[in-house]
mmCIF file of C-alpha atoms and ligand atoms in Angstrom:
data_model
loop_
_atom_site.group_PDB
_atom_site.id
_atom_site.type_symbol
_atom_site.label_atom_id
_atom_site.label_comp_id
_atom_site.label_asym_id
_atom_site.label_seq_id
_atom_site.Cartn_x
_atom_site.Cartn_y
_atom_site.Cartn_z
ATOM 1 C CA MET A 200 0.000 0.000 0.000
ATOM 2 C CA ASN A 201 1.175 3.511 -0.703
ATOM 3 C CA ALA A 202 0.207 5.347 2.456
ATOM 4 C CA LYS A 203 -0.362 9.001 1.811
ATOM 5 C CA ASN A 204 -0.113 11.519 4.575
ATOM 6 C CA THR A 205 -3.353 13.114 5.653
ATOM 7 C CA ASP A 206 -4.487 15.473 2.959
ATOM 8 C CA PHE A 207 -2.914 18.788 3.996
ATOM 9 C CA GLY A 208 -5.811 20.833 2.616
ATOM 10 C CA SER A 209 -8.535 19.055 4.560
ATOM 11 C CA PHE A 210 -6.507 19.039 7.808
ATOM 12 C CA ALA A 211 -5.885 22.793 7.503
ATOM 13 C CA GLN A 212 -9.523 23.410 6.552
ATOM 14 C CA ASP A 213 -10.897 21.349 9.471
ATOM 15 C CA VAL A 214 -8.563 23.075 11.956
ATOM 16 C CA MET A 215 -9.641 26.460 10.609
ATOM 17 C CA LEU A 216 -13.350 25.598 10.855
ATOM 18 C CA GLY A 217 -12.982 24.085 14.328
ATOM 19 C CA LEU A 218 -10.996 26.916 15.878
ATOM 20 C CA ASN A 219 -13.279 29.553 14.355
ATOM 21 C CA SER A 220 -16.339 27.832 15.917
ATOM 22 C CA THR A 221 -17.856 28.761 19.260
ATOM 23 C CA PRO A 222 -17.083 26.753 21.336
ATOM 24 C CA LYS A 223 -13.777 25.800 19.726
ATOM 25 C CA THR A 224 -13.409 22.203 18.566
ATOM 26 C CA LEU A 225 -10.953 19.914 16.725
ATOM 27 C CA PRO A 226 -11.974 16.626 15.002
ATOM 28 C CA SER A 227 -10.667 13.560 16.852
ATOM 29 C CA LYS A 228 -9.748 11.690 13.656
ATOM 30 C CA TYR A 229 -6.604 13.874 13.545
ATOM 31 C CA PHE A 230 -5.355 12.276 16.777
ATOM 32 C CA TYR A 231 -4.063 9.440 14.642
ATOM 33 C CA ASP A 232 -0.767 10.279 12.977
ATOM 34 C CA ALA A 233 2.315 8.026 13.406
ATOM 35 C CA LYS A 234 2.846 9.349 16.976
ATOM 36 C CA GLY A 235 -0.889 9.265 17.819
ATOM 37 C CA ASP A 236 -1.137 5.641 16.577
ATOM 38 C CA LYS A 237 1.645 4.649 19.005
ATOM 39 C CA LEU A 238 0.045 6.571 21.874
ATOM 40 C CA PHE A 239 -3.289 4.858 21.193
ATOM 41 C CA GLN A 240 -1.534 1.466 21.363
ATOM 42 C CA GLN A 241 -0.198 2.493 24.798
ATOM 43 C CA ILE A 242 -3.714 3.577 25.848
ATOM 44 C CA MET A 243 -5.114 0.161 24.893
ATOM 45 C CA ALA A 244 -2.642 -1.471 27.312
ATOM 46 C CA LEU A 245 -3.422 0.860 30.259
ATOM 47 C CA PRO A 246 -4.989 -0.729 33.365
ATOM 48 C CA GLU A 247 -7.780 1.901 33.354
ATOM 49 C CA TYR A 248 -8.643 1.400 29.658
ATOM 50 C CA TYR A 249 -10.910 -1.640 30.028
ATOM 51 C CA LEU A 250 -12.442 -1.319 26.529
ATOM 52 C CA THR A 251 -9.763 -3.230 24.609
ATOM 53 C CA ARG A 252 -9.495 -6.050 27.163
ATOM 54 C CA LYS A 253 -13.271 -6.512 27.271
ATOM 55 C CA GLU A 254 -13.684 -6.613 23.510
ATOM 56 C CA TYR A 255 -10.698 -8.959 23.273
ATOM 57 C CA GLU A 256 -12.407 -11.286 25.770
ATOM 58 C CA ILE A 257 -15.620 -11.284 23.691
ATOM 59 C CA LEU A 258 -13.790 -12.116 20.465
ATOM 60 C CA GLU A 259 -11.530 -14.693 22.083
ATOM 61 C CA LEU A 260 -14.352 -16.604 23.775
ATOM 62 C CA GLN A 261 -17.183 -16.132 21.283
ATOM 63 C CA HIS A 262 -15.593 -15.858 17.819
ATOM 64 C CA GLU A 263 -17.100 -19.168 16.693
ATOM 65 C CA GLN A 264 -20.655 -18.007 17.428
ATOM 66 C CA ILE A 265 -19.955 -14.548 15.974
ATOM 67 C CA LEU A 266 -18.744 -16.045 12.679
ATOM 68 C CA GLU A 267 -21.181 -18.967 12.571
ATOM 69 C CA GLN A 268 -23.583 -17.375 10.098
ATOM 70 C CA VAL A 269 -20.954 -16.121 7.668
ATOM 71 C CA LEU A 270 -19.309 -19.562 7.655
ATOM 72 C CA ALA A 271 -22.619 -21.399 7.263
ATOM 73 C CA SER A 272 -23.335 -19.573 3.981
ATOM 74 C CA ASN A 273 -20.203 -21.241 2.541
ATOM 75 C CA GLN A 274 -19.669 -18.474 -0.007
ATOM 76 C CA PRO A 275 -16.646 -16.224 -0.684
ATOM 77 C CA PHE A 276 -17.209 -12.892 1.088
ATOM 78 C CA ASN A 277 -15.713 -9.450 1.775
ATOM 79 C CA LEU A 278 -14.545 -8.699 5.311
ATOM 80 C CA VAL A 279 -14.527 -4.908 5.535
ATOM 81 C CA GLU A 280 -13.246 -3.262 8.714
ATOM 82 C CA LEU A 281 -13.962 0.414 9.391
ATOM 83 C CA GLY A 282 -11.222 2.025 11.528
ATOM 84 C CA ALA A 283 -9.140 -1.149 11.705
ATOM 85 C CA GLY A 284 -6.226 0.348 13.667
ATOM 86 C CA ASP A 285 -3.486 -2.203 14.379
ATOM 87 C CA GLY A 286 -5.958 -5.094 14.050
ATOM 88 C CA MET A 287 -4.838 -6.631 17.340
ATOM 89 C CA LYS A 288 -8.334 -7.952 18.178
ATOM 90 C CA THR A 289 -9.407 -8.527 14.579
ATOM 91 C CA LYS A 290 -6.571 -11.042 14.197
ATOM 92 C CA ILE A 291 -8.584 -13.425 16.406
ATOM 93 C CA LEU A 292 -11.270 -13.466 13.696
ATOM 94 C CA LEU A 293 -8.772 -13.487 10.826
ATOM 95 C CA ARG A 294 -6.884 -16.485 12.264
ATOM 96 C CA TYR A 295 -10.079 -18.452 12.822
ATOM 97 C CA LEU A 296 -11.451 -17.692 9.341
ATOM 98 C CA THR A 297 -8.113 -18.696 7.807
ATOM 99 C CA GLU A 298 -8.136 -21.990 9.724
ATOM 100 C CA GLN A 299 -11.654 -22.670 8.407
ATOM 101 C CA LYS A 300 -10.262 -22.331 4.874
ATOM 102 C CA VAL A 301 -13.042 -20.022 3.701
ATOM 103 C CA GLU A 302 -12.428 -17.677 0.796
ATOM 104 C CA PHE A 303 -12.550 -14.017 1.767
ATOM 105 C CA THR A 304 -10.754 -10.734 1.181
ATOM 106 C CA TYR A 305 -9.928 -8.472 4.115
ATOM 107 C CA TYR A 306 -10.398 -4.732 3.446
ATOM 108 C CA PRO A 307 -9.090 -2.766 6.451
ATOM 109 C CA VAL A 308 -10.194 0.876 6.129
ATOM 110 C CA ASP A 309 -8.439 3.535 8.184
ATOM 111 C CA PHE A 310 -7.846 7.251 7.953
ATOM 112 C CA SER A 311 -4.285 6.759 9.240
ATOM 113 C CA GLY A 312 -1.839 5.587 6.556
ATOM 114 C CA SER A 313 0.834 4.713 9.118
ATOM 115 C CA VAL A 314 -1.369 2.301 11.071
ATOM 116 C CA LEU A 315 -2.490 0.619 7.830
ATOM 117 C CA GLU A 316 1.136 0.077 6.812
ATOM 118 C CA GLU A 317 1.862 -1.451 10.218
ATOM 119 C CA LEU A 318 -1.192 -3.710 9.930
ATOM 120 C CA GLU A 319 -0.332 -4.836 6.410
ATOM 121 C CA GLY A 320 3.248 -5.612 7.499
ATOM 122 C CA SER A 321 2.207 -7.620 10.555
ATOM 123 C CA LEU A 322 -0.415 -9.593 8.583
ATOM 124 C CA ALA A 323 2.114 -10.458 5.875
ATOM 125 C CA LYS A 324 4.228 -12.088 8.610
ATOM 126 C CA GLU A 325 1.512 -13.656 10.766
ATOM 127 C CA LEU A 326 -1.042 -14.717 8.124
ATOM 128 C CA PRO A 327 0.836 -14.719 4.792
ATOM 129 C CA GLN A 328 -1.965 -16.521 2.947
ATOM 130 C CA LEU A 329 -4.527 -13.798 3.755
ATOM 131 C CA VAL A 330 -5.692 -11.564 0.887
ATOM 132 C CA VAL A 331 -5.501 -8.007 2.273
ATOM 133 C CA LYS A 332 -6.524 -4.831 0.445
ATOM 134 C CA PRO A 333 -5.951 -1.826 2.732
ATOM 135 C CA LEU A 334 -7.932 1.344 2.045
ATOM 136 C CA GLN A 335 -6.854 4.701 3.428
ATOM 137 C CA ASP A 336 -10.163 6.486 3.685
ATOM 138 C CA THR A 337 -12.861 7.743 6.065
ATOM 139 C CA TYR A 338 -15.770 5.583 7.257
ATOM 140 C CA ARG A 339 -18.294 7.569 5.256
ATOM 141 C CA ASP A 340 -16.329 7.867 2.013
ATOM 142 C CA SER A 341 -15.400 4.185 1.988
ATOM 143 C CA LEU A 342 -19.059 3.227 2.467
ATOM 144 C CA LYS A 343 -20.003 5.552 -0.390
ATOM 145 C CA LYS A 344 -17.306 4.245 -2.770
ATOM 146 C CA GLN A 345 -17.616 0.533 -1.901
ATOM 147 C CA VAL A 346 -14.517 -0.574 -3.739
ATOM 148 C CA TRP A 347 -14.816 -4.098 -2.303
ATOM 149 C CA GLU A 348 -15.814 -6.924 -4.618
ATOM 150 C CA ASP A 349 -19.304 -6.563 -5.999
ATOM 151 C CA GLY A 350 -21.808 -9.389 -5.722
ATOM 152 C CA ARG A 351 -20.217 -11.030 -2.684
ATOM 153 C CA PRO A 352 -21.844 -10.964 0.762
ATOM 154 C CA ASN A 353 -20.221 -8.449 3.127
ATOM 155 C CA LEU A 354 -19.331 -8.731 6.792
ATOM 156 C CA ILE A 355 -18.581 -5.203 7.984
ATOM 157 C CA LEU A 356 -16.653 -4.815 11.235
ATOM 158 C CA PHE A 357 -16.953 -1.526 13.111
ATOM 159 C CA MET A 358 -15.336 -2.457 16.399
ATOM 160 C CA GLY A 359 -13.350 -0.712 19.137
ATOM 161 C CA ALA A 360 -16.347 1.503 20.065
ATOM 162 C CA ASN A 361 -15.455 3.621 17.015
ATOM 163 C CA LEU A 362 -19.090 4.698 16.501
ATOM 164 C CA GLY A 363 -18.961 6.144 20.036
ATOM 165 C CA ASN A 364 -16.588 8.814 18.693
ATOM 166 C CA PHE A 365 -19.596 10.545 17.142
ATOM 167 C CA GLY A 366 -22.410 12.560 18.709
ATOM 168 C CA VAL A 367 -25.986 11.300 18.387
ATOM 169 C CA ASP A 368 -26.815 12.947 15.041
ATOM 170 C CA GLU A 369 -23.500 12.059 13.426
ATOM 171 C CA ALA A 370 -23.800 8.446 14.652
ATOM 172 C CA LYS A 371 -27.233 8.258 13.004
ATOM 173 C CA ASN A 372 -25.671 9.629 9.825
ATOM 174 C CA ILE A 373 -22.977 6.921 9.878
ATOM 175 C CA ILE A 374 -25.684 4.280 10.421
ATOM 176 C CA ASP A 375 -27.442 5.713 7.373
ATOM 177 C CA HIS A 376 -24.216 5.282 5.377
ATOM 178 C CA LEU A 377 -24.138 1.657 6.593
ATOM 179 C CA ARG A 378 -27.780 1.286 5.476
ATOM 180 C CA VAL A 379 -26.969 2.575 1.980
ATOM 181 C CA GLY A 380 -23.625 0.717 1.827
ATOM 182 C CA THR A 381 -25.050 -2.766 2.554
ATOM 183 C CA LYS A 382 -27.445 -5.106 0.814
ATOM 184 C CA ARG A 383 -29.990 -7.615 2.107
ATOM 185 C CA GLY A 384 -28.296 -10.410 4.072
ATOM 186 C CA ASP A 385 -25.054 -8.452 4.749
ATOM 187 C CA LEU A 386 -23.826 -8.638 8.346
ATOM 188 C CA VAL A 387 -22.395 -5.870 10.509
ATOM 189 C CA LEU A 388 -20.497 -6.412 13.773
ATOM 190 C CA LEU A 389 -20.296 -3.246 15.864
ATOM 191 C CA GLY A 390 -18.476 -2.741 19.164
ATOM 192 C CA PHE A 391 -20.194 -0.540 21.754
ATOM 193 C CA ASP A 392 -18.937 0.506 25.159
ATOM 194 C CA LEU A 393 -21.892 0.204 27.531
ATOM 195 C CA LYS A 394 -23.083 2.555 30.286
ATOM 196 C CA LYS A 395 -21.609 1.532 33.635
ATOM 197 C CA ASN A 396 -20.253 3.027 36.876
ATOM 198 C CA PRO A 397 -19.368 6.627 35.889
ATOM 199 C CA GLN A 398 -16.068 6.500 37.793
ATOM 200 C CA THR A 399 -14.922 3.424 35.848
ATOM 201 C CA ILE A 400 -15.679 5.275 32.614
ATOM 202 C CA LEU A 401 -14.023 8.528 33.634
ATOM 203 C CA ASN A 402 -10.873 6.710 34.799
ATOM 204 C CA ALA A 403 -10.507 5.136 31.338
ATOM 205 C CA TYR A 404 -10.015 8.648 29.874
ATOM 206 C CA HIS A 405 -8.009 10.042 32.793
ATOM 207 C CA ASP A 406 -5.238 7.497 33.347
ATOM 208 C CA GLU A 407 -2.674 7.928 36.105
ATOM 209 C CA GLN A 408 0.294 7.781 33.716
ATOM 210 C CA GLY A 409 -1.080 10.676 31.631
ATOM 211 C CA VAL A 410 -0.970 8.817 28.290
ATOM 212 C CA THR A 411 -4.472 10.014 27.331
ATOM 213 C CA ARG A 412 -3.384 13.566 28.144
ATOM 214 C CA GLU A 413 -0.388 13.105 25.811
ATOM 215 C CA PHE A 414 -2.694 11.671 23.115
ATOM 216 C CA ASN A 415 -4.810 14.857 23.266
ATOM 217 C CA MET A 416 -1.754 17.131 23.404
ATOM 218 C CA ASN A 417 -0.385 15.427 20.282
ATOM 219 C CA LEU A 418 -3.159 17.192 18.380
ATOM 220 C CA LEU A 419 -1.649 20.583 19.325
ATOM 221 C CA ASP A 420 1.872 19.302 18.540
ATOM 222 C CA ARG A 421 0.628 18.056 15.200
ATOM 223 C CA ILE A 422 -0.877 21.448 14.315
ATOM 224 C CA ASN A 423 2.440 23.051 15.340
ATOM 225 C CA ARG A 424 4.405 20.589 13.174
ATOM 226 C CA GLU A 425 2.233 20.365 10.111
ATOM 227 C CA LEU A 426 0.577 23.780 10.009
ATOM 228 C CA ASP A 427 3.392 25.948 11.352
ATOM 229 C CA ALA A 428 1.582 26.952 14.570
ATOM 230 C CA ASP A 429 2.811 28.084 17.983
ATOM 231 C CA PHE A 430 0.547 26.315 20.488
ATOM 232 C CA ASP A 431 2.193 26.302 23.939
ATOM 233 C CA ARG A 432 1.015 22.878 25.122
ATOM 234 C CA ASP A 433 2.048 23.593 28.732
ATOM 235 C CA SER A 434 -0.593 26.302 28.980
ATOM 236 C CA PHE A 435 -3.398 23.797 28.229
ATOM 237 C CA VAL A 436 -4.988 21.383 30.696
ATOM 238 C CA HIS A 437 -6.495 18.059 29.564
ATOM 239 C CA TRP A 438 -10.024 17.787 31.002
ATOM 240 C CA PRO A 439 -12.206 14.686 30.458
ATOM 241 C CA THR A 440 -15.853 14.672 31.646
ATOM 242 C CA TYR A 441 -18.605 12.040 31.776
ATOM 243 C CA ASP A 442 -22.347 12.730 31.724
ATOM 244 C CA PRO A 443 -24.247 9.605 32.866
ATOM 245 C CA VAL A 444 -27.511 10.871 31.303
ATOM 246 C CA SER A 445 -26.294 11.221 27.717
ATOM 247 C CA GLY A 446 -23.567 8.598 28.216
ATOM 248 C CA GLU A 447 -21.125 11.051 26.671
ATOM 249 C CA CYS A 448 -17.533 11.113 27.796
ATOM 250 C CA ARG A 449 -16.075 14.354 26.407
ATOM 251 C CA SER A 450 -12.466 15.483 26.382
ATOM 252 C CA TYR A 451 -11.322 19.089 26.348
ATOM 253 C CA LEU A 452 -8.075 21.032 26.265
ATOM 254 C CA VAL A 453 -8.535 24.123 28.427
ATOM 255 C CA SER A 454 -6.369 27.225 27.995
ATOM 256 C CA GLU A 455 -5.100 28.267 31.429
ATOM 257 C CA LYS A 456 -4.555 31.862 30.343
ATOM 258 C CA THR A 457 -5.539 34.519 27.851
ATOM 259 C CA GLN A 458 -3.346 33.892 24.824
ATOM 260 C CA ASP A 459 -2.991 34.197 21.057
ATOM 261 C CA VAL A 460 -2.066 31.206 18.904
ATOM 262 C CA THR A 461 -0.889 31.805 15.353
ATOM 263 C CA ILE A 462 -1.246 29.143 12.682
ATOM 264 C CA GLY A 463 1.133 30.074 9.889
ATOM 265 C CA ALA A 464 -0.419 27.807 7.248
ATOM 266 C CA LEU A 465 -3.789 29.496 7.810
ATOM 267 C CA ASN A 466 -2.297 32.946 8.120
ATOM 268 C CA GLN A 467 -4.566 33.462 11.126
ATOM 269 C CA THR A 468 -4.239 34.193 14.846
ATOM 270 C CA PHE A 469 -6.754 32.647 17.242
ATOM 271 C CA LYS A 470 -7.580 34.335 20.543
ATOM 272 C CA PHE A 471 -8.135 32.248 23.673
ATOM 273 C CA GLU A 472 -9.743 33.707 26.763
ATOM 274 C CA ALA A 473 -8.541 32.377 30.108
ATOM 275 C CA PHE A 474 -10.160 28.931 30.657
ATOM 276 C CA GLU A 475 -11.620 28.763 27.184
ATOM 277 C CA SER A 476 -11.740 25.179 25.960
ATOM 278 C CA ILE A 477 -11.185 23.172 22.772
ATOM 279 C CA PHE A 478 -13.488 20.150 22.524
ATOM 280 C CA THR A 479 -11.347 17.272 21.204
ATOM 281 C CA GLU A 480 -13.206 13.978 21.531
ATOM 282 C CA ILE A 481 -16.488 12.311 22.351
ATOM 283 C CA SER A 482 -16.677 8.656 23.463
ATOM 284 C CA LYS A 483 -20.337 7.841 23.876
ATOM 285 C CA LYS A 484 -21.483 4.975 26.091
ATOM 286 C CA TYR A 485 -24.638 3.168 25.025
ATOM 287 C CA SER A 486 -27.499 1.213 26.557
ATOM 288 C CA LEU A 487 -28.686 -1.933 24.734
ATOM 289 C CA SER A 488 -32.000 -0.220 23.915
ATOM 290 C CA GLU A 489 -30.188 2.711 22.246
ATOM 291 C CA ILE A 490 -28.172 0.184 20.204
ATOM 292 C CA SER A 491 -31.335 -1.629 19.066
ATOM 293 C CA TYR A 492 -32.840 1.706 18.051
ATOM 294 C CA LEU A 493 -29.790 2.422 15.858
ATOM 295 C CA ALA A 494 -30.172 -1.030 14.256
ATOM 296 C CA SER A 495 -33.790 -0.267 13.345
ATOM 297 C CA LEU A 496 -32.796 3.119 11.854
ATOM 298 C CA GLY A 497 -30.362 1.370 9.508
ATOM 299 C CA GLY A 498 -32.866 -1.343 8.478
ATOM 300 C CA PHE A 499 -30.937 -4.020 10.391
ATOM 301 C CA GLU A 500 -32.207 -6.907 12.506
ATOM 302 C CA VAL A 501 -30.304 -7.546 15.749
ATOM 303 C CA LYS A 502 -29.072 -11.152 15.486
ATOM 304 C CA GLU A 503 -27.216 -11.297 18.799
ATOM 305 C CA ASN A 504 -25.528 -9.122 21.425
ATOM 306 C CA PHE A 505 -22.204 -10.669 22.491
ATOM 307 C CA MET A 506 -21.059 -9.347 25.884
ATOM 308 C CA ASP A 507 -18.050 -9.806 28.168
ATOM 309 C CA SER A 508 -18.351 -11.456 31.587
ATOM 310 C CA GLU A 509 -18.873 -8.122 33.412
ATOM 311 C CA GLY A 510 -21.324 -6.654 30.890
ATOM 312 C CA TYR A 511 -18.991 -3.722 30.193
ATOM 313 C CA PHE A 512 -18.839 -4.017 26.403
ATOM 314 C CA ALA A 513 -20.996 -5.434 23.598
ATOM 315 C CA ASP A 514 -20.161 -6.619 20.104
ATOM 316 C CA VAL A 515 -23.524 -6.658 18.356
ATOM 317 C CA LEU A 516 -24.264 -8.616 15.200
ATOM 318 C CA TRP A 517 -26.819 -7.090 12.842
ATOM 319 C CA GLU A 518 -28.240 -8.434 9.568
ATOM 320 C CA LYS A 519 -29.567 -6.233 6.800
ATOM 321 C CA LYS A 520 -33.252 -6.940 6.193
HETATM 322 C C1 SAM B 856 -10.295 3.979 18.608
HETATM 323 S S1 SAM B 856 -9.215 3.398 17.334
HETATM 324 C C2 SAM B 856 -9.775 1.715 17.244
HETATM 325 C C3 SAM B 856 -8.937 0.829 16.392
HETATM 326 C C4 SAM B 856 -9.423 -0.635 16.315
HETATM 327 N N1 SAM B 856 -10.734 -0.747 15.693
HETATM 328 C C5 SAM B 856 -9.444 -1.248 17.685
HETATM 329 O O1 SAM B 856 -10.540 -1.559 18.167
HETATM 330 O O2 SAM B 856 -8.384 -1.412 18.274
HETATM 331 C C6 SAM B 856 -9.933 4.174 15.928
HETATM 332 C C7 SAM B 856 -9.242 3.897 14.594
HETATM 333 O O3 SAM B 856 -10.075 4.458 13.576
HETATM 334 C C8 SAM B 856 -9.334 5.381 12.776
HETATM 335 N N2 SAM B 856 -10.263 6.499 12.487
HETATM 336 C C9 SAM B 856 -10.686 7.474 13.337
HETATM 337 N N3 SAM B 856 -11.605 8.245 12.736
HETATM 338 C C10 SAM B 856 -11.763 7.745 11.478
HETATM 339 C C11 SAM B 856 -12.592 8.091 10.372
HETATM 340 N N4 SAM B 856 -13.449 9.100 10.439
HETATM 341 N N5 SAM B 856 -12.498 7.339 9.240
HETATM 342 C C12 SAM B 856 -11.624 6.285 9.157
HETATM 343 N N6 SAM B 856 -10.823 5.911 10.180
HETATM 344 C C13 SAM B 856 -10.890 6.627 11.315
HETATM 345 C C14 SAM B 856 -8.128 5.797 13.571
HETATM 346 O O4 SAM B 856 -7.040 6.118 12.730
HETATM 347 C C15 SAM B 856 -7.868 4.565 14.440
HETATM 348 O O5 SAM B 856 -6.972 3.654 13.835
#
């Protein structure tokens, strides 16, 4: 794969739009450059970040049931993964499918070219017989373009609670893209982090080692590096919040003082009042009834909800009606 860097124009444009908004905001997809990918791998291994361990447990213990239907059809299929990342958990499914000797092509889609290169390299070593076609693209654009093989059934993976990184309206819009991008009988496996003790959730985004803080700060460093800006990261505080009503965990970077930040590539100076914030990320937690509602919006039938032993996380299998 020829990984391209993030399109400079759209990064600059999104930063300009976000910092000119009230309140200020930056899209979380830009967390993931080569440094952000590594920081996210460290986050996944943190004791507070239960999400990865719980989803790993589900896939490890229940992969046979999860893949039962796709195997029973005994037809070549496309395995499309939206926001594949390093594929650490997906490899449980890939190994099992390979052992079953079924014919399929794996299409990992990710916005980050560096993580796709890493994934392609590790799969070439660990599962050399696998047919892998990486796609550097966004969730929405890949679902619009559908470059995967026509006429085959699709199993679309959208794991890692990736849909939780969207607010309610945007999540519905992504589900609509899934509705349009699938045909009758296609399966979708989505990972959702479930509502639980608010402290457990908040701790996952406020780890003691400060890796999540660094992950957020990398966004300012990245703007400095790529867009010739002068953010002083030490004058910003990382501030995660959790609202148990909406289920929304939100992360902010708060300016501790009145300051000006100049972004050379935009030829613009942005004014920050003391304690003005930049909204950087949402990680929404769901109830099972909210998940079923999303399924119905997309024209999907809920086949089964696979949960971990503590009921922290759900991988839900939907079929297009
Ligand atoms: C939270 S990580 C999860 C990775 C993996 N699914 C897992 O569970 O470990 C999200 C991944 O999605 C990618 N990503 C984030 N926003 C995206 C978008 N809008 N379109 C495509 N990929 C995106 C990131 O680069 C990152 O690799």
